[in-house]
Amino acid sequence: MSPTTRLSTRAAEKAAEKAADRVGDRTVISDSERRRRGIRVGMSLTHVFLTVGLVIAGLGPILWLAKSAVTPTQDTLQQPFALWPNGTDWENLSTAWNDIHIDQYFFNTVIIALGAWFVQLLIATTGGYALSVLRPWYAPILNALVLATLFIPGIVLLVPLYLTIVHPPLLGDVSLLDNYLAVWLPMGANAFNILLVKRFFDSLPREVFEAARTDGAGPFRLFWSIVLPMSKPILGVVSVFAIIAAWKDYLWPMLVLPDPAVQPLSVRLPAVQSQTELDVFLAALAIATLIPIGMFLLFQSVFLRSAGLGGAVKG
């Protein structure tokens, strides 16, 4: 092959690479640049550095807590980063579960989280459905009012909300103190979840709704049989937000649930800290993290993948 032919071939290859870069998804580094050895090695080192840094920053505290939960107090104080220099103490977990009644507070937290999840999911889906799919003439007004509540600091509403729980309207002398409804109902009024679900419903194909109405589906049937099955990704996201928020909430449950017998872990753990050995307290904290970690492992795919709605409409 002559030099002229080789030059022509290289020019053609470079032109093809540039055309492929233009046709494909263009990123900061193109495919042709990614093939270069120096850039490839630099990107690999960067990826390794970022991965290790994220693992240390994200998993480090959780792993240290898990290690300290079965480590004697003296070892934790003297050598906090050593891996069990004098052996493990698995009795910490059973002591935390039984002696300081973590089992009872754990059950209370599960009840609060499940109730908050149901109420938030019910309000968010029905509110988003009304604003996005049904669209009454006053929907823009409602949407503006819901959006406006996001700009009100929660601490400002603390006193009036507490007085409403102590003396609920239309219920006479009945008080909701030490009642889980006092936690569930305020959590249901979550404007962020309503707007989040509404934005997702806005992206659903309207042709499916029109076809369902043509087949005789009413508003409830449309909501239950068409909208909800197409909305599994956003339902998973709202579920995670609702359960995690209820699991870690401290101030409001402390105010409306003064009876220790019905208080969740987030309220009782700080209360028993001064009366509990450090190793047992760390074991109790480790037990309290089980549900949030389990929720992440269960719903991580919901956050990482988008909704596959391409097959909802044919043609």
CSV table of C-alpha atoms in Angstrom, one decimal:
chain,number,residue,atom,x,y,z
A,1,MET,CA,0.0,0.0,0.0
A,2,SER,CA,1.4,3.3,-1.1
A,3,PRO,CA,1.9,6.2,1.4
A,4,THR,CA,-0.8,8.2,-0.3
A,5,THR,CA,-3.2,5.3,0.1
A,6,ARG,CA,-2.3,5.0,3.8
A,7,LEU,CA,-2.8,8.7,4.4
A,8,SER,CA,-6.2,8.5,2.7
A,9,THR,CA,-7.2,5.5,4.9
A,10,ARG,CA,-6.2,7.3,8.1
A,11,ALA,CA,-8.1,10.4,7.0
A,12,ALA,CA,-11.1,8.3,6.3
A,13,GLU,CA,-10.9,6.6,9.7
A,14,LYS,CA,-10.6,9.9,11.5
A,15,ALA,CA,-13.6,11.3,9.5
A,16,ALA,CA,-15.6,8.2,10.5
A,17,GLU,CA,-14.7,8.6,14.2
A,18,LYS,CA,-15.7,12.3,14.1
A,19,ALA,CA,-19.0,11.3,12.4
A,20,ALA,CA,-19.6,8.6,15.0
A,21,ASP,CA,-19.0,11.1,17.8
A,22,ARG,CA,-21.5,13.5,16.2
A,23,VAL,CA,-24.1,10.8,15.7
A,24,GLY,CA,-23.7,9.1,19.1
A,25,ASP,CA,-24.4,10.6,22.6
A,26,ARG,CA,-21.8,13.3,22.9
A,27,THR,CA,-20.2,13.5,26.4
A,28,VAL,CA,-17.3,15.5,27.9
A,29,ILE,CA,-14.9,12.9,26.5
A,30,SER,CA,-15.6,11.5,23.0
A,31,ASP,CA,-15.2,7.9,22.1
A,32,SER,CA,-12.1,8.6,20.0
A,33,GLU,CA,-10.5,10.4,22.9
A,34,ARG,CA,-11.5,7.6,25.3
A,35,ARG,CA,-9.4,5.2,23.2
A,36,ARG,CA,-6.2,7.0,23.9
A,37,ARG,CA,-4.1,5.3,26.5
A,38,GLY,CA,-3.3,8.3,28.6
A,39,ILE,CA,-6.9,9.4,28.9
A,40,ARG,CA,-8.1,5.9,29.5
A,41,VAL,CA,-5.6,5.4,32.4
A,42,GLY,CA,-6.4,8.8,33.9
A,43,MET,CA,-10.1,8.1,33.8
A,44,SER,CA,-9.6,4.7,35.4
A,45,LEU,CA,-7.6,6.2,38.3
A,46,THR,CA,-10.2,8.9,38.7
A,47,HIS,CA,-13.0,6.3,38.9
A,48,VAL,CA,-11.0,4.3,41.5
A,49,PHE,CA,-10.3,7.3,43.6
A,50,LEU,CA,-14.0,8.5,43.5
A,51,THR,CA,-15.3,5.0,44.3
A,52,VAL,CA,-13.0,4.5,47.3
A,53,GLY,CA,-13.8,8.0,48.5
A,54,LEU,CA,-17.5,7.4,48.3
A,55,VAL,CA,-17.3,4.1,50.0
A,56,ILE,CA,-15.3,5.5,52.9
A,57,ALA,CA,-17.6,8.6,53.2
A,58,GLY,CA,-20.9,6.6,52.7
A,59,LEU,CA,-20.3,3.2,54.2
A,60,GLY,CA,-17.6,4.1,56.7
A,61,PRO,CA,-19.9,5.4,59.5
A,62,ILE,CA,-22.4,2.5,59.0
A,63,LEU,CA,-19.6,-0.1,59.1
A,64,TRP,CA,-18.1,1.5,62.2
A,65,LEU,CA,-21.5,1.4,63.9
A,66,ALA,CA,-22.0,-2.3,63.0
A,67,LYS,CA,-18.5,-3.1,64.4
A,68,SER,CA,-19.0,-1.1,67.6
A,69,ALA,CA,-22.4,-2.7,68.2
A,70,VAL,CA,-20.6,-6.0,69.1
A,71,THR,CA,-17.5,-4.4,70.7
A,72,PRO,CA,-17.0,-3.9,74.4
A,73,THR,CA,-17.1,-0.3,75.7
A,74,GLN,CA,-13.5,-0.1,76.7
A,75,ASP,CA,-12.3,-1.3,73.3
A,76,THR,CA,-14.4,1.3,71.6
A,77,LEU,CA,-13.1,4.1,73.8
A,78,GLN,CA,-9.4,3.1,73.7
A,79,GLN,CA,-9.1,1.8,70.1
A,80,PRO,CA,-12.2,3.0,68.2
A,81,PHE,CA,-10.9,1.9,64.8
A,82,ALA,CA,-9.4,-1.4,65.8
A,83,LEU,CA,-11.2,-4.6,64.7
A,84,TRP,CA,-12.2,-6.3,68.0
A,85,PRO,CA,-8.8,-6.2,69.8
A,86,ASN,CA,-10.2,-8.2,72.7
A,87,GLY,CA,-12.9,-10.2,70.9
A,88,THR,CA,-16.6,-9.5,70.2
A,89,ASP,CA,-19.5,-9.1,72.6
A,90,TRP,CA,-22.7,-10.3,70.9
A,91,GLU,CA,-24.7,-10.0,74.1
A,92,ASN,CA,-24.9,-6.2,73.4
A,93,LEU,CA,-27.6,-6.9,70.8
A,94,SER,CA,-29.8,-9.0,73.0
A,95,THR,CA,-29.3,-6.6,75.9
A,96,ALA,CA,-30.3,-3.7,73.7
A,97,TRP,CA,-33.3,-5.6,72.4
A,98,ASN,CA,-34.6,-6.8,75.8
A,99,ASP,CA,-33.3,-4.7,78.7
A,100,ILE,CA,-34.0,-1.3,77.3
A,101,HIS,CA,-37.1,-2.4,75.4
A,102,ILE,CA,-35.8,-1.7,72.0
A,103,ASP,CA,-38.3,-4.4,70.7
A,104,GLN,CA,-41.2,-2.3,71.9
A,105,TYR,CA,-39.9,1.0,70.5
A,106,PHE,CA,-39.0,-0.8,67.3
A,107,PHE,CA,-42.5,-2.0,66.9
A,108,ASN,CA,-43.9,1.5,67.7
A,109,THR,CA,-41.6,2.9,65.0
A,110,VAL,CA,-42.8,0.4,62.4
A,111,ILE,CA,-46.4,1.2,63.2
A,112,ILE,CA,-45.7,5.0,62.8
A,113,ALA,CA,-43.8,4.4,59.6
A,114,LEU,CA,-46.4,2.2,58.0
A,115,GLY,CA,-49.2,4.6,58.9
A,116,ALA,CA,-47.3,7.6,57.6
A,117,TRP,CA,-46.5,5.7,54.4
A,118,PHE,CA,-50.2,4.8,53.8
A,119,VAL,CA,-51.5,8.3,54.5
A,120,GLN,CA,-48.8,10.1,52.4
A,121,LEU,CA,-49.2,7.7,49.5
A,122,LEU,CA,-53.0,8.1,49.6
A,123,ILE,CA,-52.9,11.9,49.7
A,124,ALA,CA,-50.0,12.3,47.2
A,125,THR,CA,-51.6,10.0,44.6
A,126,THR,CA,-55.1,11.3,44.9
A,127,GLY,CA,-54.0,14.9,45.0
A,128,GLY,CA,-51.6,14.4,42.0
A,129,TYR,CA,-54.4,12.6,40.1
A,130,ALA,CA,-56.8,15.4,40.7
A,131,LEU,CA,-54.4,18.1,39.7
A,132,SER,CA,-52.8,16.3,36.7
A,133,VAL,CA,-55.4,13.9,35.2
A,134,LEU,CA,-58.9,15.2,36.3
A,135,ARG,CA,-57.9,18.8,36.0
A,136,PRO,CA,-60.9,20.7,37.3
A,137,TRP,CA,-61.2,24.4,36.4
A,138,TYR,CA,-59.8,25.4,39.8
A,139,ALA,CA,-56.8,23.0,39.5
A,140,PRO,CA,-54.3,25.9,38.8
A,141,ILE,CA,-55.5,27.6,42.0
A,142,LEU,CA,-55.0,24.4,44.1
A,143,ASN,CA,-51.6,23.8,42.5
A,144,ALA,CA,-50.5,27.4,43.4
A,145,LEU,CA,-51.7,26.9,47.0
A,146,VAL,CA,-50.0,23.6,47.4
A,147,LEU,CA,-46.8,25.1,46.0
A,148,ALA,CA,-47.0,28.1,48.3
A,149,THR,CA,-46.9,25.8,51.4
A,150,LEU,CA,-43.4,24.8,50.4
A,151,PHE,CA,-42.2,28.3,51.2
A,152,ILE,CA,-43.6,28.2,54.8
A,153,PRO,CA,-41.0,27.1,57.4
A,154,GLY,CA,-42.2,24.0,59.3
A,155,ILE,CA,-41.2,25.5,62.7
A,156,VAL,CA,-43.7,28.4,62.1
A,157,LEU,CA,-46.6,25.9,61.9
A,158,LEU,CA,-45.5,23.9,65.0
A,159,VAL,CA,-47.6,25.8,67.6
A,160,PRO,CA,-50.9,26.0,65.6
A,161,LEU,CA,-50.5,22.4,64.5
A,162,TYR,CA,-50.0,21.3,68.1
A,163,LEU,CA,-53.1,23.2,69.2
A,164,THR,CA,-55.0,21.6,66.4
A,165,ILE,CA,-54.0,18.1,67.7
A,166,VAL,CA,-54.8,19.0,71.3
A,167,HIS,CA,-58.3,20.3,70.3
A,168,PRO,CA,-59.2,18.9,66.9
A,169,PRO,CA,-62.0,20.8,65.2
A,170,LEU,CA,-65.4,19.1,65.0
A,171,LEU,CA,-64.4,16.5,67.6
A,172,GLY,CA,-65.4,18.4,70.8
A,173,ASP,CA,-63.2,17.6,73.8
A,174,VAL,CA,-61.4,14.7,72.1
A,175,SER,CA,-57.6,15.0,72.0
A,176,LEU,CA,-55.2,13.2,69.7
A,177,LEU,CA,-52.3,13.3,72.0
A,178,ASP,CA,-50.7,9.8,72.5
A,179,ASN,CA,-52.6,8.7,69.3
A,180,TYR,CA,-50.7,7.7,66.2
A,181,LEU,CA,-53.2,9.7,64.1
A,182,ALA,CA,-51.4,12.8,65.5
A,183,VAL,CA,-48.3,11.7,63.6
A,184,TRP,CA,-49.9,10.2,60.5
A,185,LEU,CA,-52.3,13.0,59.6
A,186,PRO,CA,-49.8,15.9,59.6
A,187,MET,CA,-47.3,13.8,57.6
A,188,GLY,CA,-50.0,13.2,55.0
A,189,ALA,CA,-50.1,16.9,54.2
A,190,ASN,CA,-46.8,16.8,52.3
A,191,ALA,CA,-46.8,19.3,49.4
A,192,PHE,CA,-43.5,18.0,48.0
A,193,ASN,CA,-44.9,14.5,47.5
A,194,ILE,CA,-48.1,15.8,45.9
A,195,LEU,CA,-46.1,18.0,43.4
A,196,LEU,CA,-43.7,15.1,42.7
A,197,VAL,CA,-46.5,12.7,41.9
A,198,LYS,CA,-48.3,15.4,39.8
A,199,ARG,CA,-45.2,16.0,37.7
A,200,PHE,CA,-44.9,12.2,37.1
A,201,PHE,CA,-48.6,12.0,36.1
A,202,ASP,CA,-48.1,14.9,33.7
A,203,SER,CA,-45.6,12.7,31.8
A,204,LEU,CA,-48.0,9.8,31.4
A,205,PRO,CA,-49.4,9.4,27.8
A,206,ARG,CA,-52.9,11.1,27.5
A,207,GLU,CA,-53.9,8.7,24.7
A,208,VAL,CA,-54.2,5.9,27.3
A,209,PHE,CA,-56.5,8.0,29.4
A,210,GLU,CA,-58.7,8.9,26.5
A,211,ALA,CA,-58.9,5.3,25.4
A,212,ALA,CA,-59.9,4.2,28.9
A,213,ARG,CA,-62.6,6.9,29.0
A,214,THR,CA,-63.9,5.8,25.6
A,215,ASP,CA,-64.2,2.3,26.9
A,216,GLY,CA,-66.4,3.6,29.8
A,217,ALA,CA,-63.9,3.9,32.6
A,218,GLY,CA,-64.9,6.3,35.3
A,219,PRO,CA,-62.5,8.5,37.4
A,220,PHE,CA,-62.0,5.8,40.1
A,221,ARG,CA,-61.5,3.0,37.5
A,222,LEU,CA,-59.1,5.2,35.6
A,223,PHE,CA,-57.1,6.0,38.7
A,224,TRP,CA,-57.0,2.4,40.1
A,225,SER,CA,-56.6,0.4,36.9
A,226,ILE,CA,-54.7,2.7,34.6
A,227,VAL,CA,-52.8,5.4,36.4
A,228,LEU,CA,-51.5,3.5,39.5
A,229,PRO,CA,-50.1,0.5,37.5
A,230,MET,CA,-48.2,2.9,35.3
A,231,SER,CA,-46.8,4.8,38.3
A,232,LYS,CA,-44.9,2.1,40.1
A,233,PRO,CA,-41.5,4.0,40.0
A,234,ILE,CA,-42.9,7.2,41.6
A,235,LEU,CA,-44.9,5.2,44.1
A,236,GLY,CA,-41.6,3.5,45.2
A,237,VAL,CA,-39.8,6.9,45.5
A,238,VAL,CA,-42.6,8.4,47.6
A,239,SER,CA,-42.7,5.3,49.7
A,240,VAL,CA,-39.0,5.5,50.5
A,241,PHE,CA,-39.3,9.2,51.3
A,242,ALA,CA,-42.3,8.7,53.5
A,243,ILE,CA,-40.9,5.8,55.5
A,244,ILE,CA,-37.5,7.3,56.0
A,245,ALA,CA,-39.0,10.7,57.1
A,246,ALA,CA,-41.2,8.9,59.6
A,247,TRP,CA,-38.4,6.7,60.8
A,248,LYS,CA,-36.1,9.6,61.6
A,249,ASP,CA,-38.6,12.2,62.8
A,250,TYR,CA,-37.9,13.4,66.3
A,251,LEU,CA,-39.5,16.7,67.3
A,252,TRP,CA,-43.1,16.1,66.3
A,253,PRO,CA,-43.4,12.6,67.8
A,254,MET,CA,-41.8,13.8,71.0
A,255,LEU,CA,-44.5,16.6,71.3
A,256,VAL,CA,-47.6,14.6,70.5
A,257,LEU,CA,-46.6,11.2,72.0
A,258,PRO,CA,-45.6,12.1,75.5
A,259,ASP,CA,-46.3,8.5,76.8
A,260,PRO,CA,-43.0,6.5,76.5
A,261,ALA,CA,-45.0,3.3,75.8
A,262,VAL,CA,-46.0,4.6,72.4
A,263,GLN,CA,-42.9,6.6,71.5
A,264,PRO,CA,-40.6,5.5,68.5
A,265,LEU,CA,-36.9,4.8,68.5
A,266,SER,CA,-36.0,8.3,67.4
A,267,VAL,CA,-37.5,9.7,70.7
A,268,ARG,CA,-36.6,7.0,73.1
A,269,LEU,CA,-33.0,6.4,72.2
A,270,PRO,CA,-31.8,9.9,73.2
A,271,ALA,CA,-33.9,9.6,76.4
A,272,VAL,CA,-32.2,6.4,77.5
A,273,GLN,CA,-28.7,7.3,76.4
A,274,SER,CA,-27.6,8.6,79.8
A,275,GLN,CA,-28.8,5.4,81.5
A,276,THR,CA,-27.2,2.9,79.1
A,277,GLU,CA,-23.7,1.6,78.6
A,278,LEU,CA,-22.0,2.8,75.4
A,279,ASP,CA,-21.7,-0.6,73.8
A,280,VAL,CA,-25.4,-1.4,74.4
A,281,PHE,CA,-26.4,2.0,73.2
A,282,LEU,CA,-24.4,1.6,70.0
A,283,ALA,CA,-26.1,-1.8,69.5
A,284,ALA,CA,-29.5,-0.1,69.8
A,285,LEU,CA,-28.5,2.5,67.2
A,286,ALA,CA,-27.4,-0.3,64.9
A,287,ILE,CA,-30.7,-2.0,65.3
A,288,ALA,CA,-32.5,1.3,64.5
A,289,THR,CA,-30.7,1.5,61.1
A,290,LEU,CA,-31.9,-1.8,59.9
A,291,ILE,CA,-35.2,-0.5,58.3
A,292,PRO,CA,-33.6,2.4,56.4
A,293,ILE,CA,-30.9,0.2,55.0
A,294,GLY,CA,-33.4,-2.4,54.1
A,295,MET,CA,-35.6,0.2,52.3
A,296,PHE,CA,-32.6,1.3,50.3
A,297,LEU,CA,-31.7,-2.2,49.3
A,298,LEU,CA,-35.3,-2.9,48.4
A,299,PHE,CA,-36.0,0.2,46.3
A,300,GLN,CA,-32.5,1.1,45.0
A,301,SER,CA,-33.5,0.0,41.5
A,302,VAL,CA,-36.5,2.5,41.6
A,303,PHE,CA,-34.0,5.4,41.9
A,304,LEU,CA,-31.6,4.1,39.3
A,305,ARG,CA,-33.9,3.3,36.5
A,306,SER,CA,-36.6,5.3,34.8
A,307,ALA,CA,-40.1,4.3,34.1
A,308,GLY,CA,-40.5,2.1,31.0
A,309,LEU,CA,-43.6,3.5,29.5
A,310,GLY,CA,-42.7,3.2,25.8
A,311,GLY,CA,-45.0,0.3,25.3
A,312,ALA,CA,-48.0,2.0,26.8
A,313,VAL,CA,-49.0,3.5,23.5
A,314,LYS,CA,-48.8,1.6,20.2
A,315,GLY,CA,-47.8,3.2,16.9
